[in-house]
mmCIF file of C-alpha atoms and ligand atoms in Angstrom:
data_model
loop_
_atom_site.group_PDB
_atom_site.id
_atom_site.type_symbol
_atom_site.label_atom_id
_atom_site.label_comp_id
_atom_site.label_asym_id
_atom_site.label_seq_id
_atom_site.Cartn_x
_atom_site.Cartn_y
_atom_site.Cartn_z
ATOM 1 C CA UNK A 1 34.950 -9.227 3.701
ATOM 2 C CA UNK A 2 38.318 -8.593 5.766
ATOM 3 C CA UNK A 3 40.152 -5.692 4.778
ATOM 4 C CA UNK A 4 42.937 -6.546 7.103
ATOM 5 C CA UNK A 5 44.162 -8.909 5.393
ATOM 6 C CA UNK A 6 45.418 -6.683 2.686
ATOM 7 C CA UNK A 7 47.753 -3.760 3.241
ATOM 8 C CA UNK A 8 46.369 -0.134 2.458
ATOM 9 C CA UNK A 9 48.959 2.743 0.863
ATOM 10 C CA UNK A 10 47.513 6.089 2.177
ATOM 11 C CA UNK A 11 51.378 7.691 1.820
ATOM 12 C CA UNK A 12 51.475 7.488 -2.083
ATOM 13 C CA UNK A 13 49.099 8.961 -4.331
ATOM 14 C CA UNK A 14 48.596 10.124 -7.501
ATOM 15 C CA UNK A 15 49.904 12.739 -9.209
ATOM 16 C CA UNK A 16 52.028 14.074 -6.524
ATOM 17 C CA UNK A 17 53.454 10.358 -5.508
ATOM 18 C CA UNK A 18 54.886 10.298 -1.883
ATOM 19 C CA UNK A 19 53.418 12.348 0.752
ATOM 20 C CA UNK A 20 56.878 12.784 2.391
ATOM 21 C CA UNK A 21 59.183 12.622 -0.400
ATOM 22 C CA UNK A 22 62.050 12.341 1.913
ATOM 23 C CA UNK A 23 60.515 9.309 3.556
ATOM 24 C CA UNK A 24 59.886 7.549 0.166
ATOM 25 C CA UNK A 25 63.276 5.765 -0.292
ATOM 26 C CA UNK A 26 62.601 3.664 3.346
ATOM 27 C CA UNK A 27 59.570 3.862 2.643
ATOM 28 C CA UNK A 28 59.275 1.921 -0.821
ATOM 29 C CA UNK A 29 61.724 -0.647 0.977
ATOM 30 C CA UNK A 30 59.547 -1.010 4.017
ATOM 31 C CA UNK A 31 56.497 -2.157 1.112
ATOM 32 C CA UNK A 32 59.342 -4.544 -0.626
ATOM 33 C CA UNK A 33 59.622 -6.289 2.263
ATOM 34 C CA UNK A 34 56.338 -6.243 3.081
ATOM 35 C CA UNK A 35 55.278 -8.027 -0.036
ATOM 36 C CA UNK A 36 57.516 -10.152 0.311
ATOM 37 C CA UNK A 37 56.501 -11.798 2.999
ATOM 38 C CA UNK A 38 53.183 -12.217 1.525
ATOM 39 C CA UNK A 39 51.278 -9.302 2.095
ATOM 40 C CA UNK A 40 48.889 -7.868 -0.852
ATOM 41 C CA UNK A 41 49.118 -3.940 -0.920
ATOM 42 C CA UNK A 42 46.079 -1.898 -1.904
ATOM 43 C CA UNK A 43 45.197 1.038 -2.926
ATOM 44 C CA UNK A 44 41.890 3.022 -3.249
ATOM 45 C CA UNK A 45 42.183 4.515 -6.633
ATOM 46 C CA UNK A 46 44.906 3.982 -9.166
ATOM 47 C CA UNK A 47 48.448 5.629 -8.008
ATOM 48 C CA UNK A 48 48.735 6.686 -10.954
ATOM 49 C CA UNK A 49 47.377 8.563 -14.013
ATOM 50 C CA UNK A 50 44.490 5.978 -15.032
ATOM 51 C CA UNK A 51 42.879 6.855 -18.204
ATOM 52 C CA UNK A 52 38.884 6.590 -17.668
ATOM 53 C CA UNK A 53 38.442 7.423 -21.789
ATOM 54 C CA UNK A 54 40.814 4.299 -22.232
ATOM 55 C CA UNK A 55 38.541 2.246 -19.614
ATOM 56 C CA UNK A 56 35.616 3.782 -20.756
ATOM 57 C CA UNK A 57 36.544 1.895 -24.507
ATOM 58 C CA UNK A 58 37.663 -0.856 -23.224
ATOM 59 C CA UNK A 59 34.133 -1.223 -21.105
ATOM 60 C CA UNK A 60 32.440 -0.597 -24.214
ATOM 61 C CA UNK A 61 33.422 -3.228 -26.517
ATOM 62 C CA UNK A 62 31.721 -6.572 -27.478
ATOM 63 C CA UNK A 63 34.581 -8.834 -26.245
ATOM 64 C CA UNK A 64 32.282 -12.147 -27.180
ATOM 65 C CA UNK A 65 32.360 -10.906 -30.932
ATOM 66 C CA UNK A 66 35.932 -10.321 -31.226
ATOM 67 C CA UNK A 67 37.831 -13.327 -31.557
ATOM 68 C CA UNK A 68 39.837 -13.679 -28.569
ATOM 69 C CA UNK A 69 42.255 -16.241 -26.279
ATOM 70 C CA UNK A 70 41.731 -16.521 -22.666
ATOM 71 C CA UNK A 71 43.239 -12.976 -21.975
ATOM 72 C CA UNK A 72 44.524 -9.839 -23.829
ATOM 73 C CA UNK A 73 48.065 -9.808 -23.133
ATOM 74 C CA UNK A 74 50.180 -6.790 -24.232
ATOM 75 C CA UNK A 75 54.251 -7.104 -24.050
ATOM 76 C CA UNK A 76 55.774 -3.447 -23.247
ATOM 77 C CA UNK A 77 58.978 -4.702 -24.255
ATOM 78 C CA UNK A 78 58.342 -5.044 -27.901
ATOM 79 C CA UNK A 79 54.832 -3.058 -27.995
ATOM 80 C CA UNK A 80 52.891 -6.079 -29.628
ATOM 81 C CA UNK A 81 49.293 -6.971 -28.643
ATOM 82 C CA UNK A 82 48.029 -10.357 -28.925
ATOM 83 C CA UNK A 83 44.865 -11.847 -27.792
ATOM 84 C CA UNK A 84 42.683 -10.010 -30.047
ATOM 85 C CA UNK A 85 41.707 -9.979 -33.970
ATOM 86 C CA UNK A 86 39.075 -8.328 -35.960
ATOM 87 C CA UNK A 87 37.973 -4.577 -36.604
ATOM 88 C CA UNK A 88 41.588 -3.140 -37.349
ATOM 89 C CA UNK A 89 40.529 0.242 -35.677
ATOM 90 C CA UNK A 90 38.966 -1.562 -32.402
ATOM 91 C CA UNK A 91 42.574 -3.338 -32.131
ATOM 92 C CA UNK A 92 44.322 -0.287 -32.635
ATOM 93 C CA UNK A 93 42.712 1.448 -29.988
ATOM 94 C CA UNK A 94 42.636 -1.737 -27.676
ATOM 95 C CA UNK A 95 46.602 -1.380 -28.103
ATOM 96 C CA UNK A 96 47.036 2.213 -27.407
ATOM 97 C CA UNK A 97 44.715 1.314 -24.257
ATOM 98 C CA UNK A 98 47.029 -1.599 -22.911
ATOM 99 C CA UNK A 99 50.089 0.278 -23.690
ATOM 100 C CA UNK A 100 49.139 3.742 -21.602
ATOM 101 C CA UNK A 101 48.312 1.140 -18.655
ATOM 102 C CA UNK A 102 51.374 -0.503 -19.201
ATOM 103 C CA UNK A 103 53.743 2.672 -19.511
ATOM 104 C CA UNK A 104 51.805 4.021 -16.328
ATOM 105 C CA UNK A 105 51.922 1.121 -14.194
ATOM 106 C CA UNK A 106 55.718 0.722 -15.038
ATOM 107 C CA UNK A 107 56.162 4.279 -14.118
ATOM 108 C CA UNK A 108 54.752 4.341 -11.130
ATOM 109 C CA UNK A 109 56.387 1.333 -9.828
ATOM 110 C CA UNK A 110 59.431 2.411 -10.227
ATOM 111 C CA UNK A 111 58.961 5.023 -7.895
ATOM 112 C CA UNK A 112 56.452 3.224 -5.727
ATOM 113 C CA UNK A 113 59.090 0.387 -5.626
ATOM 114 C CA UNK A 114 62.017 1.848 -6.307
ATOM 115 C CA UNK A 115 64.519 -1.095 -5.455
ATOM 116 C CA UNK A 116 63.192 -2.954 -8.056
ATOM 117 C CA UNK A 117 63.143 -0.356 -10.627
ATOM 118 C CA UNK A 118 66.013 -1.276 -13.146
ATOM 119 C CA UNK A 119 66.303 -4.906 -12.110
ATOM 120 C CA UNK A 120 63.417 -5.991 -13.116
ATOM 121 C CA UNK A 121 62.086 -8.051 -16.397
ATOM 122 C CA UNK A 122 59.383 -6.666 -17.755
ATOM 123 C CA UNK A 123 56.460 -9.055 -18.454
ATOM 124 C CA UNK A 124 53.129 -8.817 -19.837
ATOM 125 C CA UNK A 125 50.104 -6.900 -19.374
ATOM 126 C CA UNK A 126 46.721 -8.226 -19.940
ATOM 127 C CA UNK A 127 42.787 -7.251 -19.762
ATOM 128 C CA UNK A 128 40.543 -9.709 -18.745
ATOM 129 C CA UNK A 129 37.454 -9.010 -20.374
ATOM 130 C CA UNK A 130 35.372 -12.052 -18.933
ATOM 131 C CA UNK A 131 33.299 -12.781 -16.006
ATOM 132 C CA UNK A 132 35.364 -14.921 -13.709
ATOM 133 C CA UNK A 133 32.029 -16.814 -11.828
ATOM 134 C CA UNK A 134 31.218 -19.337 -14.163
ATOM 135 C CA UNK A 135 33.922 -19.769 -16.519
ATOM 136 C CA UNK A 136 34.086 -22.671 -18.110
ATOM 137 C CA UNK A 137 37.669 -23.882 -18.684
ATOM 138 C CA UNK A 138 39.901 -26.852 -17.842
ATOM 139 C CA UNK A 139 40.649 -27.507 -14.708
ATOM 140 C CA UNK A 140 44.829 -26.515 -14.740
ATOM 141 C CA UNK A 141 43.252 -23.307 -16.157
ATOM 142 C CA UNK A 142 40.695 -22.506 -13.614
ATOM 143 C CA UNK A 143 41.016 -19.456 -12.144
ATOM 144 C CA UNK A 144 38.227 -20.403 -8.782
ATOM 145 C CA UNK A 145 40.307 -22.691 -7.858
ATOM 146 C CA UNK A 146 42.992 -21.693 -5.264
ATOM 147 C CA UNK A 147 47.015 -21.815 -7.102
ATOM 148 C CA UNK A 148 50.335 -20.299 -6.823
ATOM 149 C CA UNK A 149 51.043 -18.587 -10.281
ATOM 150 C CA UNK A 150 53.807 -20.124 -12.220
ATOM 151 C CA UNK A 151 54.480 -19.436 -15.941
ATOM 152 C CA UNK A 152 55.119 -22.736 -18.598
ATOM 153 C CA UNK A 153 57.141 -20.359 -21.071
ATOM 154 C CA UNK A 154 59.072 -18.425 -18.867
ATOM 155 C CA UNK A 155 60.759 -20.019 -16.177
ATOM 156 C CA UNK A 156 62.195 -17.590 -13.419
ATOM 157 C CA UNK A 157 64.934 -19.302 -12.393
ATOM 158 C CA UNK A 158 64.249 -18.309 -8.302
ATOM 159 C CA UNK A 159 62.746 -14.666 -9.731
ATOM 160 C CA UNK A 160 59.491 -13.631 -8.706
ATOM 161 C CA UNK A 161 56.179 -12.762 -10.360
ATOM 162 C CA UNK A 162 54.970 -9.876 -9.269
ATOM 163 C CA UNK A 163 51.659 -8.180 -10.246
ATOM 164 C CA UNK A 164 49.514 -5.389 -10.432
ATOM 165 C CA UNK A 165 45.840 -5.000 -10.692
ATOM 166 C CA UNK A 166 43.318 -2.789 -11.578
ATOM 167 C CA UNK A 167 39.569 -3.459 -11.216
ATOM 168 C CA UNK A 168 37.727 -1.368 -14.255
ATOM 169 C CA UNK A 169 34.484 -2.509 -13.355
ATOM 170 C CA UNK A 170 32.776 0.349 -12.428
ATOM 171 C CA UNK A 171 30.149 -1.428 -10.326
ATOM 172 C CA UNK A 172 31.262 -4.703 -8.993
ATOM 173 C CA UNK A 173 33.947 -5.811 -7.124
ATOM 174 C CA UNK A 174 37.070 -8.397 -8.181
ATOM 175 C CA UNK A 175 36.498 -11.178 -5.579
ATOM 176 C CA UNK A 176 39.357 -13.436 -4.614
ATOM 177 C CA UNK A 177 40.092 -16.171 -1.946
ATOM 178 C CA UNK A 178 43.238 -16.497 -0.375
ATOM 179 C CA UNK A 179 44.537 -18.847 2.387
ATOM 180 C CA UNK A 180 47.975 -19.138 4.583
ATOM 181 C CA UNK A 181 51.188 -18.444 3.535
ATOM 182 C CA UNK A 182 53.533 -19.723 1.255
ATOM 183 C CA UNK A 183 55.935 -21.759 3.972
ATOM 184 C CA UNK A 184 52.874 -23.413 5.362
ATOM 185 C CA UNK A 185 51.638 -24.366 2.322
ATOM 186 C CA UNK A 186 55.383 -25.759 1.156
ATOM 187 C CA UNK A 187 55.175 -27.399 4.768
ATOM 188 C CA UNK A 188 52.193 -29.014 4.229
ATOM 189 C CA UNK A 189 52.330 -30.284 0.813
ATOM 190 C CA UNK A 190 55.706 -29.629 -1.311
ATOM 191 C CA UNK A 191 56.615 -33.385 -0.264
ATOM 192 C CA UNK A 192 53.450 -34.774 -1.680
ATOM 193 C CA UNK A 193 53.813 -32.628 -4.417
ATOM 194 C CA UNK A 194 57.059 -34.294 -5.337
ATOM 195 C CA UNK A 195 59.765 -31.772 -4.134
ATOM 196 C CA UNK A 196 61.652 -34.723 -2.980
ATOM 197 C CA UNK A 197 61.989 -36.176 -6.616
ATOM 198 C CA UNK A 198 62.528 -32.972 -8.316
ATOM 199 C CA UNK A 199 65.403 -31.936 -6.431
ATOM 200 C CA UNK A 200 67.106 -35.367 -6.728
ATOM 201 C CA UNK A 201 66.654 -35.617 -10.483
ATOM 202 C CA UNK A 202 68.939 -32.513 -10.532
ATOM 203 C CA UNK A 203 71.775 -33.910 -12.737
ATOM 204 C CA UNK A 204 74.590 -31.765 -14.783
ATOM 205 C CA UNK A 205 73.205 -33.261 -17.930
ATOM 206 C CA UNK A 206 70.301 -32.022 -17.424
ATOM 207 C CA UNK A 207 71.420 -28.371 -16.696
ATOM 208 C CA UNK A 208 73.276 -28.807 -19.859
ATOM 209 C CA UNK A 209 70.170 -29.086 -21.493
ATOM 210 C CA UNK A 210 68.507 -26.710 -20.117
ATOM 211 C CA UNK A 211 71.103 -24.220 -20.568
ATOM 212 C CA UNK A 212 71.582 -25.204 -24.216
ATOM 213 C CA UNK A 213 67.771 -24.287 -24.792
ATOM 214 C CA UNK A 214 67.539 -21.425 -23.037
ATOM 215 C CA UNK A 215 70.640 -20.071 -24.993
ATOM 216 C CA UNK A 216 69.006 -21.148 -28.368
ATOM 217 C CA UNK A 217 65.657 -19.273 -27.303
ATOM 218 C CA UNK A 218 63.873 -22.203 -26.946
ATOM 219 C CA UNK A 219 60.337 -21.643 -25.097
ATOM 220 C CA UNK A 220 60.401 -22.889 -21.602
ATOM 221 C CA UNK A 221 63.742 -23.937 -21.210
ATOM 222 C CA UNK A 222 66.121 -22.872 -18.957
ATOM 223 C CA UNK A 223 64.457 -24.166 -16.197
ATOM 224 C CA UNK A 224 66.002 -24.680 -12.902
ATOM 225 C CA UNK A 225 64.489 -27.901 -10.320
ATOM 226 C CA UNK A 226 62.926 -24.612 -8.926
ATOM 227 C CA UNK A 227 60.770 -23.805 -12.405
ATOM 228 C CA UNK A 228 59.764 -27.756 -12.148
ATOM 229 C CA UNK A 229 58.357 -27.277 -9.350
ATOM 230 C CA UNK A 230 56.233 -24.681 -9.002
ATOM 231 C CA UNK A 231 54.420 -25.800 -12.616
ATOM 232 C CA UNK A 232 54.303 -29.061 -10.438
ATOM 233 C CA UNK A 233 53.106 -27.291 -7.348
ATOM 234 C CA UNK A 234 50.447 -24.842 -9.363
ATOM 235 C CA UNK A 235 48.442 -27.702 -10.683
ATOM 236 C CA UNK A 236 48.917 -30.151 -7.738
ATOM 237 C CA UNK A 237 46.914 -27.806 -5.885
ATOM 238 C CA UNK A 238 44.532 -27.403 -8.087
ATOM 239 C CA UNK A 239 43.670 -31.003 -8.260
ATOM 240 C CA UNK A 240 43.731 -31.586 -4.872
ATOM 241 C CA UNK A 241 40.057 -31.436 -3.930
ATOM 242 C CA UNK A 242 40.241 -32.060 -0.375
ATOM 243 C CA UNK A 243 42.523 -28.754 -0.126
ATOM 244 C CA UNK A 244 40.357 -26.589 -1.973
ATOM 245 C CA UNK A 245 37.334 -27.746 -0.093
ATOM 246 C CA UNK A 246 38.814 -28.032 3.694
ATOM 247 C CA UNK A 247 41.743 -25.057 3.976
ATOM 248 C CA UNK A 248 40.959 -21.803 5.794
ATOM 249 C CA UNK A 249 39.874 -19.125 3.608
ATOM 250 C CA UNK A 250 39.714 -15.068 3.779
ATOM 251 C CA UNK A 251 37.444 -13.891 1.103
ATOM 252 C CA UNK A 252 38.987 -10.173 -0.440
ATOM 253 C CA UNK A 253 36.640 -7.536 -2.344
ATOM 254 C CA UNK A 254 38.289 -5.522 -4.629
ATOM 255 C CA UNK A 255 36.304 -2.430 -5.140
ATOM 256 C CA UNK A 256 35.700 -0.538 -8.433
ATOM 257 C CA UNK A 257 38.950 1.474 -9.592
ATOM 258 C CA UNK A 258 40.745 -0.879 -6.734
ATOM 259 C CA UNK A 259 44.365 -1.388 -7.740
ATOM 260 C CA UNK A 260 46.038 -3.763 -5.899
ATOM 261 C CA UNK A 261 49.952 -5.519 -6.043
ATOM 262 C CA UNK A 262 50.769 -9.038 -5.014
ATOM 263 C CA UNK A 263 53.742 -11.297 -5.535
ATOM 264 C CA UNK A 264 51.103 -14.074 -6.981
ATOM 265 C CA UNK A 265 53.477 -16.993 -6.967
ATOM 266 C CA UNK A 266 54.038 -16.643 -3.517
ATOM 267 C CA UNK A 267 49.896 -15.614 -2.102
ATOM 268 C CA UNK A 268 47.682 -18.587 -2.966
ATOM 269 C CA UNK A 269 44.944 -16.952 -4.962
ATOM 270 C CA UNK A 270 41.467 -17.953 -6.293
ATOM 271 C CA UNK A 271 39.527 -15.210 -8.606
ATOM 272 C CA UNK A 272 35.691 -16.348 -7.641
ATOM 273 C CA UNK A 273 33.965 -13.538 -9.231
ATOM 274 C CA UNK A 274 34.496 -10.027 -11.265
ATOM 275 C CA UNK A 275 35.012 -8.704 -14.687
ATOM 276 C CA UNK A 276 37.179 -6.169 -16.367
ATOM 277 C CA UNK A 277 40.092 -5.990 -14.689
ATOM 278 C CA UNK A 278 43.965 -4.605 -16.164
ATOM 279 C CA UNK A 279 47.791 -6.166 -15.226
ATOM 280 C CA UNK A 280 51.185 -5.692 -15.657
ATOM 281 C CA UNK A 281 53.401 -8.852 -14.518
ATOM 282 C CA UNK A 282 57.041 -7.578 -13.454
ATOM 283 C CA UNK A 283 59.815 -10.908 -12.986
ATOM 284 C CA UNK A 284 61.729 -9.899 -10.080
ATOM 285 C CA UNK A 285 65.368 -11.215 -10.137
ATOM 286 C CA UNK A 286 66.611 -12.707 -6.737
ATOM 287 C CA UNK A 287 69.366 -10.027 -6.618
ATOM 288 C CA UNK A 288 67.016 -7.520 -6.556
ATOM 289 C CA UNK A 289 64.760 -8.900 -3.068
ATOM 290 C CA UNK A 290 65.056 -7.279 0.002
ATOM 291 C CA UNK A 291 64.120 -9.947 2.162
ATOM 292 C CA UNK A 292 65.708 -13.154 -0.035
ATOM 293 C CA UNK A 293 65.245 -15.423 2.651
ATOM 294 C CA UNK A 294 61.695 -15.250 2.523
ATOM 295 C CA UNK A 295 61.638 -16.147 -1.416
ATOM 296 C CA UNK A 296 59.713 -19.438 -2.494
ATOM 297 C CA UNK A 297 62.859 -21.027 -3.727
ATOM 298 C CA UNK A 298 64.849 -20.171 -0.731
ATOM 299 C CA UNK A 299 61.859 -22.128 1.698
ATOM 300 C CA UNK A 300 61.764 -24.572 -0.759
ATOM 301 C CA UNK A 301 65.925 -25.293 -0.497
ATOM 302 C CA UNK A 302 65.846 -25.131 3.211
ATOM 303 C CA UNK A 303 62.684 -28.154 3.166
ATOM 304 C CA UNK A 304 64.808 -30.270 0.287
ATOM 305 C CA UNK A 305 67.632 -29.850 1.706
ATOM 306 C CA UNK A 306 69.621 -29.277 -1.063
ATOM 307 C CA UNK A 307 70.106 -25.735 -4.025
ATOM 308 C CA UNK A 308 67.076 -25.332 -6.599
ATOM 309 C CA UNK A 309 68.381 -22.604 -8.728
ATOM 310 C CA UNK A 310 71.859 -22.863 -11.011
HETATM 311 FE FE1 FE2 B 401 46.819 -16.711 -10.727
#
């Protein structure tokens, strides 16, 4: 385990939030930037007010016996849980759970991260009930193996995912794997990967399309030679063996009541063991980045050679 290659926050805690409240508007731009360029900030215990009774239930429940999907997700937006069916009073309280970790999370990064706050789009939250060593799923799907995060339904259009984690488990740690950065990565392997093609393929036609769908609502539409990509780039890395076998690796151990936040479609991540862990996905608009240069889709342009995002 390497704890230097995450980024501790000893100068916000909860409840009082900044330790120099006149520092905190350079300061929450000084962890922008820093996340940005790739690094994964951590902190001890949850910045915010975490509700043990609400972990406590969620700890407590027989997840194999309620009929669930891969994840719990919870949408703040329109307060609807999905995921999750059975006892009506289980699911009620499951909701009330996701939605206090949700409100909280949202409220403290808009503080925490406060030139985001406003801009962003809300995504979902989710509770991942399962142990991660082990899983059986398809390969795309895998969460061992080591990806970029990119979303099928909701293209970003340049935006970034951003994410925030909290480790429930109250004995074991979340283990991930990470490896080099985002431009080395792109470096290495967006032209086998088929950046080339996608950019080229770039036609106003298909815009039109695109734009027609997204305007009618249309799941996954609206997707820019950027979107194309990175749902290319996510599961050519995953199915490139030799990568996942040969590239460096730092191995990360997030503690019990660890809460850590990421920009996921930028860090290369692999989730090799853990269970019980909380998230709220934020899409952050490229307007709203501090450091724009160091975006995916701005690395990706300069190596094509030519504008992903319309
Ligand atoms: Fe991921």
């Amino acid at each position: 385990m390497s704890e230097s290659h995450w980024l501790e926050v000893e100068d916000y805690k909860s409840p009082e939030g900044w330790t120099q409240p006149e520092e905190g508007p350079s300061r929450a731009r000084g962890y922008c930037a820093a996340l940005e360029r790739g690094e994964i900030l951590f902190f001890r215990q949850p910045p915010f007010a975490f509700s043990q009774e609400d972990g406590d239930f969620l700890l407590s429940q027989h997840w194999a016996e309620l009929r669930m999907h891969k994840n719990v997700s919870y949408r703040p937006g329109d307060d609807i849980l999905r995921g999750v069916s059975g006892d009506a009073a289980a699911t009620a309280r499951i909701h009330s759970a996701l939605r206090n970790y949700s409100t909280r999370v949202i409220e403290f990064l808009s503080k925490f991260l406060s030139p985001y706050a406003d801009r962003w789009i809300l995504d979902f939250a989710s509770f991942r009930p399962f142990e991660e060593d082990g899983r059986d799923l398809p390969l795309h799907k895998r969460n061992d193996l080591l990806h970029l995060d990119a979303f099928p339904s909701r293209p970003t259009r340049g935006g970034r995912i951003l994410r925030v984690f909290t480790n429930l488990n109250p004995a074991k740690p979340r283990v991930w794997q990470t490896t080099g950065p985002f431009e080395s990565l792109a470096r290495q392997f967006a032209e086998d990967a088929g950046l080339r093609r996608i950019a080229e393929s770039d036609s106003p036609f298909k815009r039109t399309v695109q734009e027609w769908g997204r305007r009618m609502g249309i799941r996954g539409m609206g997707r820019t030679p950027y979107d194309v990509f990175m749902l290319r780039f996510h599961d050519f890395l995953k199915e490139n063996s030799r990568f996942q076998a040969g590239c460096p690796k730092v191995q990360l151990e997030f503690p019990p009541l660890a809460t850590w936040i990421v920009f996921t479609d930028g860090v290369a991540h692999a989730v090799m063991s853990g269970q019980y862990a909380l998230e709220q996905t934020f899409l952050i608009p490229p307007g709203a980045l501090v450091a724009p240069d160091r975006a995916p889709y701005r690395i990706l342009e300069n190596i094509a050679g030519r504008p992903l995002v319309h």
